[in-house]
Coordinates of C-alpha atoms in Angstrom, one line a residue:
X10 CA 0.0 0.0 0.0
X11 CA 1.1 3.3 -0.9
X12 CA -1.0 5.8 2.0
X13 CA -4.0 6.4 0.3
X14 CA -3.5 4.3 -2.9
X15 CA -3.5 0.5 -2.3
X16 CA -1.0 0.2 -5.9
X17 CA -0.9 -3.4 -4.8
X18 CA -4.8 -4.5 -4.6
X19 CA -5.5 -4.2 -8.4
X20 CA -5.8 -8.0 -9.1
X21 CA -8.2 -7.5 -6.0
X22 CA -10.3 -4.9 -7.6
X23 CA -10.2 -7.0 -10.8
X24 CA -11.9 -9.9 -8.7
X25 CA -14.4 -7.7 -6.5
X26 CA -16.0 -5.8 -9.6
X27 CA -16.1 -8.4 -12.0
X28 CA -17.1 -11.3 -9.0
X29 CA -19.8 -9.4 -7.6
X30 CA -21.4 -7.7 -11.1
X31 CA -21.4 -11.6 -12.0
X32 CA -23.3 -12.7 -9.4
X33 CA -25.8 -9.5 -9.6
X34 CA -26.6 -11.1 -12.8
X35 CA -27.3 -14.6 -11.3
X36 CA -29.3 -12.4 -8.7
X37 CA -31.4 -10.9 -11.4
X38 CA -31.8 -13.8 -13.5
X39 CA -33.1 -15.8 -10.6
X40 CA -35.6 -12.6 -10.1
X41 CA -36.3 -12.6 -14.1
X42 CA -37.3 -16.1 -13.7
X43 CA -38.9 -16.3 -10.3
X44 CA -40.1 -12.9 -8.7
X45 CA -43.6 -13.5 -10.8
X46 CA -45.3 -16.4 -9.6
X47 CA -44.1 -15.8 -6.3
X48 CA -44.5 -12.0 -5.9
X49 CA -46.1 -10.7 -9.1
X50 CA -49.5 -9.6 -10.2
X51 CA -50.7 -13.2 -9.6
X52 CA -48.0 -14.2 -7.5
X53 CA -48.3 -16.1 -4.1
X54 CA -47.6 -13.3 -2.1
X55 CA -48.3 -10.5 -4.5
X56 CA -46.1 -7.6 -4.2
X57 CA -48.9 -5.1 -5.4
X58 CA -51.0 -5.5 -2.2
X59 CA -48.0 -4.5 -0.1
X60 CA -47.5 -1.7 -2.1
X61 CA -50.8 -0.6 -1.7
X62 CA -51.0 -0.9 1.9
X63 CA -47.9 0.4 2.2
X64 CA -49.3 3.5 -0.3
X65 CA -52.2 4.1 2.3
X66 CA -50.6 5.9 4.8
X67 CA -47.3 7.8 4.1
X68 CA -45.8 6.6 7.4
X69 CA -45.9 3.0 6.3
X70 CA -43.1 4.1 3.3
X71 CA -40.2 3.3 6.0
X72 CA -41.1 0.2 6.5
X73 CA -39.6 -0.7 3.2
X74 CA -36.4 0.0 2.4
X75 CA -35.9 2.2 -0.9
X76 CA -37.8 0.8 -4.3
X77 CA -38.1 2.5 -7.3
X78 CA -41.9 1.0 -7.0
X79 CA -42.7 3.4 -4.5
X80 CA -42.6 5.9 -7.5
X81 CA -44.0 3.7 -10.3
X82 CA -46.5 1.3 -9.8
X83 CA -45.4 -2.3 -9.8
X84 CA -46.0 -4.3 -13.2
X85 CA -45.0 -7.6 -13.7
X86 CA -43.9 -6.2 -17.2
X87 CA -41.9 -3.5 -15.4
X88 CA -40.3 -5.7 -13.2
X89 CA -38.8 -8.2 -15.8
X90 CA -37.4 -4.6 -17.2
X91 CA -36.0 -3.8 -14.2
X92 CA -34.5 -7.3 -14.8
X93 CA -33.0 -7.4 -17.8
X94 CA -31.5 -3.8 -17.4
X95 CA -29.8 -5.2 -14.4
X96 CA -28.5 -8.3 -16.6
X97 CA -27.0 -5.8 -19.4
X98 CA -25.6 -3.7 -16.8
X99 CA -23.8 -6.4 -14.8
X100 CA -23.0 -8.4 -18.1
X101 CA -21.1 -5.2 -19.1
X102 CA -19.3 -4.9 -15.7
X103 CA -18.1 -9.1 -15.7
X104 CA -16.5 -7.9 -19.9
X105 CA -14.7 -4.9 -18.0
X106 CA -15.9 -2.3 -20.3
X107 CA -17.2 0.7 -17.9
X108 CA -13.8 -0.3 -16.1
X109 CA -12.3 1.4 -19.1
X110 CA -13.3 4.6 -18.6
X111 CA -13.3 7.3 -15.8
X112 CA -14.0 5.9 -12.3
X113 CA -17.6 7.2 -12.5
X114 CA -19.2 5.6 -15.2
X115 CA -18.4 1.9 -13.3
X116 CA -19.5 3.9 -10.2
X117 CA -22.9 5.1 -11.9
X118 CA -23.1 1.2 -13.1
X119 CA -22.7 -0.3 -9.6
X120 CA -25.4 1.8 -8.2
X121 CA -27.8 1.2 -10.4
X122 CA -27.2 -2.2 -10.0
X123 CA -27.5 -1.8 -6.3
X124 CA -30.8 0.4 -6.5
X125 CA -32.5 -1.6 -8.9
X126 CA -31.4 -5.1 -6.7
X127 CA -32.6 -3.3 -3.2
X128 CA -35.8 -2.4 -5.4
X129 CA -36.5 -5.8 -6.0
X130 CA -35.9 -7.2 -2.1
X131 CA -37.3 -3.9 -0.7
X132 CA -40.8 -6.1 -1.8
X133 CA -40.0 -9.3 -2.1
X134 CA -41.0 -10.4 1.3
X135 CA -40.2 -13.6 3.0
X136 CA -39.1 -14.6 -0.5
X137 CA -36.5 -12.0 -0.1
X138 CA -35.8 -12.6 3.4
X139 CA -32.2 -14.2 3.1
X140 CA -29.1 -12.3 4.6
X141 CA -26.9 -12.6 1.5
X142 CA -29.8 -10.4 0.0
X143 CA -28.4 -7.6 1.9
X144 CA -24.7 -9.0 1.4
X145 CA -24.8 -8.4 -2.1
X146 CA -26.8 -5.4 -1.5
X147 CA -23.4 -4.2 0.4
X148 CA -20.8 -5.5 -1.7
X149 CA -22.5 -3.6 -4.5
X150 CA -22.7 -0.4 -2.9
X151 CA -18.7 -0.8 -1.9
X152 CA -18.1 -1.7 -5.8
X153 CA -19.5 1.3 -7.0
X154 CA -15.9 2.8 -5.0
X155 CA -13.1 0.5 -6.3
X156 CA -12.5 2.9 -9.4
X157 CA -11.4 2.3 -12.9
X158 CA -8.2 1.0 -14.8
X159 CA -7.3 4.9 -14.6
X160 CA -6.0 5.0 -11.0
X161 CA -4.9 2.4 -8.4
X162 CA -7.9 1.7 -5.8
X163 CA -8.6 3.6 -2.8
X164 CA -6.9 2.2 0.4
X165 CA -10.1 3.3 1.9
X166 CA -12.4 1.3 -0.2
X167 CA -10.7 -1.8 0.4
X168 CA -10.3 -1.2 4.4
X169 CA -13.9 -1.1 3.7
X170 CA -14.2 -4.6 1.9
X171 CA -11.7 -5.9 5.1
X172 CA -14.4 -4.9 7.2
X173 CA -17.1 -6.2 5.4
X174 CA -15.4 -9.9 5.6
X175 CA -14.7 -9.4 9.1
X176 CA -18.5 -8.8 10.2
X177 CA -19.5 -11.7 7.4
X178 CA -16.8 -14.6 9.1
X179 CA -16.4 -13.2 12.5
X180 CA -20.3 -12.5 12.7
X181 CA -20.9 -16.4 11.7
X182 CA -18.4 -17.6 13.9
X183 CA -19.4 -15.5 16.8
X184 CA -23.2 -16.9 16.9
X185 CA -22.3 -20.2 16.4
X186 CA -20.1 -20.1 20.0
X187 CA -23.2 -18.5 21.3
X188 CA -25.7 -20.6 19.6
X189 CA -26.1 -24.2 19.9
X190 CA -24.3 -27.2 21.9
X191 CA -23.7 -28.8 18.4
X192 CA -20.8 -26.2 17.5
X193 CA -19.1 -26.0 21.0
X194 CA -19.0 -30.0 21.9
X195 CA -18.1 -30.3 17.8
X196 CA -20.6 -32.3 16.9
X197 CA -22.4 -29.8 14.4
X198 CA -21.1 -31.6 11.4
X199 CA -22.4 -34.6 11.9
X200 CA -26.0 -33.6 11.3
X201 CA -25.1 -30.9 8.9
X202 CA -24.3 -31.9 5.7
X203 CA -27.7 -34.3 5.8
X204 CA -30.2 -31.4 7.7
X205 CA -28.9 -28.2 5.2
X206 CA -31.6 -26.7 3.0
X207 CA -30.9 -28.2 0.1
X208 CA -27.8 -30.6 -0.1
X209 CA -25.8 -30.8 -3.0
X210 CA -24.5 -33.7 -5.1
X211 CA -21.7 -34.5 -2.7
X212 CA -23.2 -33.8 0.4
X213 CA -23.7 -37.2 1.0
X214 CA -19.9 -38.5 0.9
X215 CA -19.5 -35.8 3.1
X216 CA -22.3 -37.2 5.7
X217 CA -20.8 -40.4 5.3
X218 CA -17.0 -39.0 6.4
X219 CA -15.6 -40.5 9.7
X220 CA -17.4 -38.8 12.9
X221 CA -13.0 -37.5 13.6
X222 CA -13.3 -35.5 10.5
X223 CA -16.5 -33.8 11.4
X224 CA -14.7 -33.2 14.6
X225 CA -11.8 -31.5 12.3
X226 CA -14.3 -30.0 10.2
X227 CA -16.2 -27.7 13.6
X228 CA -12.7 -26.9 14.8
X229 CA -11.4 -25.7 11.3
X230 CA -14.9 -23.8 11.0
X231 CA -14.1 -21.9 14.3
X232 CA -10.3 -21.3 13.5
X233 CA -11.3 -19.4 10.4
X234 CA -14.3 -17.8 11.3
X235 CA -12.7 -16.6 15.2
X236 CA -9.1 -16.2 14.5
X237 CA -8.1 -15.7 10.9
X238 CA -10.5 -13.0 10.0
X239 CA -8.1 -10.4 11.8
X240 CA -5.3 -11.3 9.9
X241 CA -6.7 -9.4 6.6
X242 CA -6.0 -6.3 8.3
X243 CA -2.4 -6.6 8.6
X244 CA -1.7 -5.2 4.8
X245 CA -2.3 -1.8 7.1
X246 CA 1.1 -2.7 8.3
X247 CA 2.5 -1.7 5.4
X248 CA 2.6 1.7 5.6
X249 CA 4.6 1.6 8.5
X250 CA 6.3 -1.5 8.4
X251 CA 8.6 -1.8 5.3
X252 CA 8.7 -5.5 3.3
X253 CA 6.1 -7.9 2.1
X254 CA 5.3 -9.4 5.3
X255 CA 2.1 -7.5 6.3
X256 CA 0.7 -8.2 3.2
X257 CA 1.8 -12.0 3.3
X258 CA -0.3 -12.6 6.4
X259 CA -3.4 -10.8 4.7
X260 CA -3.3 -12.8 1.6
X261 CA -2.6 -16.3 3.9
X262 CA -5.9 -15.3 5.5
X263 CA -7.6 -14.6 2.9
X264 CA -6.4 -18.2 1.4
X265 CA -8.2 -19.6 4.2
X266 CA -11.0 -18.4 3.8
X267 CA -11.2 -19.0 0.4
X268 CA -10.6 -22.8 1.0
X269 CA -13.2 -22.7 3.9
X270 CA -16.0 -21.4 2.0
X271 CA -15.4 -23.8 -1.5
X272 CA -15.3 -26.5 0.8
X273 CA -18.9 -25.6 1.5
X274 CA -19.3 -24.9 -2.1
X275 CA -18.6 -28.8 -2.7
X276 CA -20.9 -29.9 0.0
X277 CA -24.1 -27.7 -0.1
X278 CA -26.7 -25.4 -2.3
X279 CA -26.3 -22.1 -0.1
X280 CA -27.5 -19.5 -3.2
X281 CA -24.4 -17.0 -3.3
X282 CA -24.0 -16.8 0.1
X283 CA -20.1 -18.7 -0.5
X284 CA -19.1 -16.6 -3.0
X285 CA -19.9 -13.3 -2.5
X286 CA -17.9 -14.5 0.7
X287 CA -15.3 -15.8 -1.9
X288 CA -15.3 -12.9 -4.1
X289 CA -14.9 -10.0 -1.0
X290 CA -12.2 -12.4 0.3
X291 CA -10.3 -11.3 -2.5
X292 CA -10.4 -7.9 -1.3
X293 CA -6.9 -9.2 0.9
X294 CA -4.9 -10.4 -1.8
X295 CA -2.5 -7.8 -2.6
X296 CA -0.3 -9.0 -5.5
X297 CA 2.6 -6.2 -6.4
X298 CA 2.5 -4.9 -9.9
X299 CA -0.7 -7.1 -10.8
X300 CA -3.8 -5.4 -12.2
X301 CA -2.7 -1.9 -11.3
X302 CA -2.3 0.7 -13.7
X303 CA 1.0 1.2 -15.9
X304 CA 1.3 5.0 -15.6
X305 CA 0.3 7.3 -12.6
X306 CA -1.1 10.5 -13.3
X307 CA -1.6 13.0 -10.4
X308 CA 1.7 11.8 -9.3
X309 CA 2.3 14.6 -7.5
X310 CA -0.5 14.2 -5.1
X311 CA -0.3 13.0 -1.5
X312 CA -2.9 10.1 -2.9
X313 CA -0.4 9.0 -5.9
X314 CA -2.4 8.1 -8.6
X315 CA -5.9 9.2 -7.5
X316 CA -7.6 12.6 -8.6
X317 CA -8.4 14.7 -5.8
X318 CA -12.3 14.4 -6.7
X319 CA -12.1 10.5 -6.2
X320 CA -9.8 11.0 -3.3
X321 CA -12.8 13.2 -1.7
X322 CA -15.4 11.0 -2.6
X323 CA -14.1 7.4 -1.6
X324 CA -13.0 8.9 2.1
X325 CA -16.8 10.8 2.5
X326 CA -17.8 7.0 1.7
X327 CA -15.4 5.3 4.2
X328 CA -16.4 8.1 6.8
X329 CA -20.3 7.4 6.4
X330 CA -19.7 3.6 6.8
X331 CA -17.5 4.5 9.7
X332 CA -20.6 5.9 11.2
X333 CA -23.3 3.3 10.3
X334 CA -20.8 0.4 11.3
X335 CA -21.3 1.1 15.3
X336 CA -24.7 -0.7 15.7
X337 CA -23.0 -3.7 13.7
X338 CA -19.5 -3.5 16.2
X339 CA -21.7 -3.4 18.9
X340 CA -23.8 -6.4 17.7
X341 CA -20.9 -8.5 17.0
X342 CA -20.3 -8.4 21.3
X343 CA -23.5 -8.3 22.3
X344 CA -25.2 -11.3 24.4
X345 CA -28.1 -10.9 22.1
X346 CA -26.2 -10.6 18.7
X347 CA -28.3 -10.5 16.0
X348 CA -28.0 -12.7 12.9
X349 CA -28.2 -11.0 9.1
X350 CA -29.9 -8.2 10.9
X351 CA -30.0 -4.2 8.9
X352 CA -29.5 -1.1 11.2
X353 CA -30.4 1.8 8.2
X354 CA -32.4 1.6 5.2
X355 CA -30.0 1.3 2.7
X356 CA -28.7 -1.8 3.4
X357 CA -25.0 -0.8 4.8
X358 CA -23.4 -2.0 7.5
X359 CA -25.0 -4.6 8.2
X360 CA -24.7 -7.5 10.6
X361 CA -23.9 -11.0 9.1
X362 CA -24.3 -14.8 10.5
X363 CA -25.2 -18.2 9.8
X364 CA -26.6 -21.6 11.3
X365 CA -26.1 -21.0 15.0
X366 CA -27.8 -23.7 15.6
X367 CA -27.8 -27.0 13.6
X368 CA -31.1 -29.0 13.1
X369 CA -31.0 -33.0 14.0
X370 CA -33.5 -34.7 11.6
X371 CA -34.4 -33.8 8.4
X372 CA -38.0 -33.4 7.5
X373 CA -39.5 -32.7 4.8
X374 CA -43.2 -31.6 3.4
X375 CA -43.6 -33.7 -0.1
X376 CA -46.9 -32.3 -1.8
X377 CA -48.8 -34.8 -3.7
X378 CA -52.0 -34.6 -6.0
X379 CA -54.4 -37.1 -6.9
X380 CA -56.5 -36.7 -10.2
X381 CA -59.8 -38.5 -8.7
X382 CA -62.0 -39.9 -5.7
X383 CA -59.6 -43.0 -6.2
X384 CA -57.0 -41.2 -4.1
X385 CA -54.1 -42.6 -6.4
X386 CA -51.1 -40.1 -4.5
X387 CA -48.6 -39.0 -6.9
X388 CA -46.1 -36.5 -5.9
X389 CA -44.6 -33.4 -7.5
X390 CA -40.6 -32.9 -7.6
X391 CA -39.3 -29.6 -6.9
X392 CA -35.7 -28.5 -8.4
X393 CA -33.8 -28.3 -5.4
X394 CA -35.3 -30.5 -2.3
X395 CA -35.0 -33.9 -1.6
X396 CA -37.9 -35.9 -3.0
X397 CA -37.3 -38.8 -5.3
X398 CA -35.0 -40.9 -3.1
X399 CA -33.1 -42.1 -6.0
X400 CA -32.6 -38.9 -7.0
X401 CA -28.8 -37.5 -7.0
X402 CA -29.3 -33.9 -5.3
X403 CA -28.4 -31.4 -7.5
X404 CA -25.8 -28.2 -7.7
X405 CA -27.6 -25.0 -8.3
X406 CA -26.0 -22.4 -6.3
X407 CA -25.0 -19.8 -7.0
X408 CA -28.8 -19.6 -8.6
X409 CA -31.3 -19.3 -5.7
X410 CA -34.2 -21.8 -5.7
X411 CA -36.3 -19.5 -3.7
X412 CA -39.5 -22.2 -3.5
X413 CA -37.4 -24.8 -2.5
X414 CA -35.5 -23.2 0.4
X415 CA -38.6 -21.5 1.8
X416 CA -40.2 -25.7 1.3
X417 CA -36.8 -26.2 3.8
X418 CA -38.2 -24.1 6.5
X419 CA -42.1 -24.4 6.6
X420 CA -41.9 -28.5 9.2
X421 CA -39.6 -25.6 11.7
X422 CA -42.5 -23.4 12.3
X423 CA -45.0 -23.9 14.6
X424 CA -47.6 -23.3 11.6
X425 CA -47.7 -23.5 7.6
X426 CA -47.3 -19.7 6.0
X427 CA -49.9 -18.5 3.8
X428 CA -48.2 -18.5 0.7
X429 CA -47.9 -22.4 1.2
X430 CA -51.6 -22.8 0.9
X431 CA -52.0 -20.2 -1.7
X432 CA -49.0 -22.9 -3.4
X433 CA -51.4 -25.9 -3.4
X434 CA -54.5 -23.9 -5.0
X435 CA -52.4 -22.8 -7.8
X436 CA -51.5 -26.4 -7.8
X437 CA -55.5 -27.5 -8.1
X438 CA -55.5 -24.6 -11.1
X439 CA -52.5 -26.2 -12.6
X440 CA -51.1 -22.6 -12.7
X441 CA -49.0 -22.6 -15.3
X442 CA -46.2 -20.1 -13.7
X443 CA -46.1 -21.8 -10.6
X444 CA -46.1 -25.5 -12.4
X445 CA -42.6 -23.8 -14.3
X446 CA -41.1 -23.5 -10.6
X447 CA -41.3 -27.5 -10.4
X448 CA -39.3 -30.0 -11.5
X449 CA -41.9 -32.2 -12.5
X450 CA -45.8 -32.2 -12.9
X451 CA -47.4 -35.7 -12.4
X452 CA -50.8 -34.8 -14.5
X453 CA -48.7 -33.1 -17.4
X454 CA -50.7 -29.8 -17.2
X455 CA -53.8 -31.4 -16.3
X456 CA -55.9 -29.9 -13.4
X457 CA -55.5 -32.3 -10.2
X458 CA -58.9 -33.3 -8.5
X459 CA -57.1 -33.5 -4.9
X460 CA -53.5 -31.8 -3.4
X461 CA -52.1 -32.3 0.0
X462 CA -48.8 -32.2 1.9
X463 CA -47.1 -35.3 3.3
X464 CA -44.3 -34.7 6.3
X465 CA -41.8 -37.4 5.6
X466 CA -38.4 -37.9 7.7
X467 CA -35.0 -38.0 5.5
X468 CA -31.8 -39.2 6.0
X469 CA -28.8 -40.4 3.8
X470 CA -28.7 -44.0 2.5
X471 CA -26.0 -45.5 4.4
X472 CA -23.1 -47.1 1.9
X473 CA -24.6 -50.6 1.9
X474 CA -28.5 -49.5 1.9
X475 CA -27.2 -47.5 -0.8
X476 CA -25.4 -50.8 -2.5
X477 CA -28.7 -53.2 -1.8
X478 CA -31.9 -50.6 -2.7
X479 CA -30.2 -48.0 -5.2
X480 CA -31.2 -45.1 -3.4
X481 CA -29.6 -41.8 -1.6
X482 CA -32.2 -41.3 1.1
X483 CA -34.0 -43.3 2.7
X484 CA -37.6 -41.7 3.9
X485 CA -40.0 -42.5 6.9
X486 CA -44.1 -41.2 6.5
X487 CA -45.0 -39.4 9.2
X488 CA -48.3 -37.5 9.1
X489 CA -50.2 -35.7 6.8
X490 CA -49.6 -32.0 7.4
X491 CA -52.4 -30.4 4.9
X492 CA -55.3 -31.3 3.3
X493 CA -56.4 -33.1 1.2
X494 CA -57.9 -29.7 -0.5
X495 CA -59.5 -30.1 -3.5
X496 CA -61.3 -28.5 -6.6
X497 CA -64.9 -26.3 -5.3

């Protein structure tokens, strides 16, 4: 680092802008393809009648966060323009183009990718209700700062990345110690890989590892997640101390985290949670001479490299997170700590977590449909869950099976949510939209005459079940949950 200039962190920037404008387009093509039959006109929870009630008194507009649909009234034609202006934006971001130019124009693309995202979240309800929503929301906001090929990157701005990190791996670390007897006797990792929302196509060899390595596995979790995040703040060194060692340590922590989070990558679906993780990790890796522009201008200045506008402009930025970062400090201490929990309505500084506690059992709601009186059950496959117990889970993150996670959830509450019930009408209408969400429809577009929903209990086909009956789960009926409901 070079005071205000971090000449070292362009291969960085290279990563963050072109990592996170990639997965804003995986974010917007999962809302392209999704947001409507969950949230639209016709959707399950439809976002119009929020935005109505919301509309009805002018002291309900807080309670979202900022949407442009506040000042245009939501269409589903609008949104899937919002949606494909968000794909062309970030497509052009990933090729590097805007990157070519003054440090604006990517900074006018990363906001708009930003504004148009939190536009989308700010309605999409418990849909939208994930906390790398708002980590993406972040990481695009701090984006819209790194600059262009012009200049080196502002040491501020990627301070600002480092700190980001920090709240995202210490945060999860921090309320897993304070959360469930699974992560402190090291045990959590035995259930893990088998109760996650929606396991992956190795998750299974990696229920199936020896109970020492899940051991390993908790203790690893806690060394990077407790310890290593500090070391991506000793590139700050730097300035002071002369030689590449500061900025060794950094990178070496970074590494670790890296490795940490595609570990999970292999072994679960968890949307884009990993690699926006992934992606901001690279914020540490300060490679000399790599990525960084060939010829200073404004060499002059006490921020080599850097005109003084940008120079103003990235430290007001660093200064405003610096003030909306205390409620997230604080949080990270606190007995109570929140998990992915926002303190301001634009989605900064937020507090981070994940799984402090681990469920035991996996169960799951299967939905079936019958097409007469004769109650002949047959079921419909989502994309993402466990159904088919032959079936060889899938990898679909970093796409976000919204349906299927929020299927994950519903046996953990006390009660079904609405929108589930809403589900299994459109189901009986053979909704066309909502049948598109599915894997599979057993009456081929046909109108069932009955739908309910089946709790079954899941677990991993042991290596010689798996030899004798050809399956990956094996399942156990419990009750049914809902219905039957069926056609007035």
């Amino acid at each position: 680092m070079d005071g205000f200039a971090a000449v070292d962190f362009g291969f960085a920037r290279e990563v963050l802008q072109r990592g996170i404008a990639a997965l804003y387009l995986v974010a917007f093509v999962s809302t392209l393809n999704q947001f409507r039959p969950l949230l639209g006109e016709n959707g399950l929870l439809p976002a119009p009648v929020l935005l109505d009630w919301v509309g009805d008194k002018p002291s309900r507009r807080r309670m979202l966060h900022p949407t442009l649909f506040l000042r245009m009234r939501y269409t589903d034609r609008r949104l899937a323009a919002l949606c494909w202006c968000g794909i062309i934006v970030a497509a052009v971001l990933v090729l590097g183009i805007p990157q070519l130019a003054p440090p604006w124009v990517p900074m006018i693309a990363f906001l708009a990718l930003w504004l148009g995202y939190m536009s989308v979240v700010s309605i999409g309800q418990t849909f939208y209700s994930f906390g790398w929503e708002m980590l993406l929301l972040e990481a695009g906001f701090l984006a819209a700062f790194l600059g262009s090929n012009e200049q080196p990157p502002s040491t501020v701005v990627i301070v600002l990345f480092w700190w980001l990190l920090f709240r995202v791996e210490f945060g999860a670390g921090m309320i897993k110690i304070r959360g469930g007897r699974e992560w402190r006797d090291l045990t959590a990792l035995m259930y893990h890989h088998e109760t996650q929302p929606m396991p992956g196509p190795l998750s299974r060899q990696a229920h199936l590892l020896p109970r020492w390595f899940h051991r390993a596995e908790v203790v690893g979790n806690h060394i990077a997640q407790l310890v290593v995040p500090f070391f991506v703040f000793a590139p700050l060194l730097s300035i002071w101390v002369p030689g590449p060692v500061p900025q060794i340590i950094g990178t070496i922590g970074a590494l670790i985290m890296i490795a940490t989070q595609l570990w999970l990558v292999a072994t679960g679906n968890f949307a884009w949670l990993n690699w926006v993780t992934i992606v901001v990790a690279f914020s540490a890796v300060g490679l000399p001479g790599v990525g960084s522009p060939s010829e200073r201008t404004d060499a002059g200045a006490p921020w080599p490299g850097i005109p003084l506008y940008w120079f103003v402009l990235t430290s007001a930025v660093g200064l405003l997170v610096i003030a909306l970062s205390w409620p997230a400090l604080r949080n990270l201490f606190a007995r109570r700590q929140l998990m992915n929990a926002g303190f301001n309505r634009w989605q900064i500084a937020n507090a981070y977590g994940a799984f402090g506690t681990v469920t035991k059992e996996r169960v799951e709601l299967v939905v079936e449909g019958a097409a007469d009186d004769a109650l002949l059950w047959r079921e419909y496959e989502f994309k993402g869950k466990p159904g088919d117990v032959r079936r060889v889970p899938g990898q679909f993150a970093p796409y976000h099976l919204r349906l299927d996670w929020l299927m994950w959830f519903l046996p953990l509450g006390r009660s079904l949510d609405d929108w589930f019930t809403v589900f299994l009408r459109r189901l009986l209408d053979a909704d066309a939209p909502t049948l598109a969400l599915l894997r599979s429809d057993p009456f081929d577009g046909e109108r069932p005459r009955w739908v309910r929903a089946v709790s079954y209990r899941y677990r991993f086909a042991t290596r010689s079940e798996r030899r004798a009956l050809g399956v990956r789960w094996v399942r156990t009926r419990q009750r049914v949950v809902l219905g039957p409901l069926g056609l007035r």
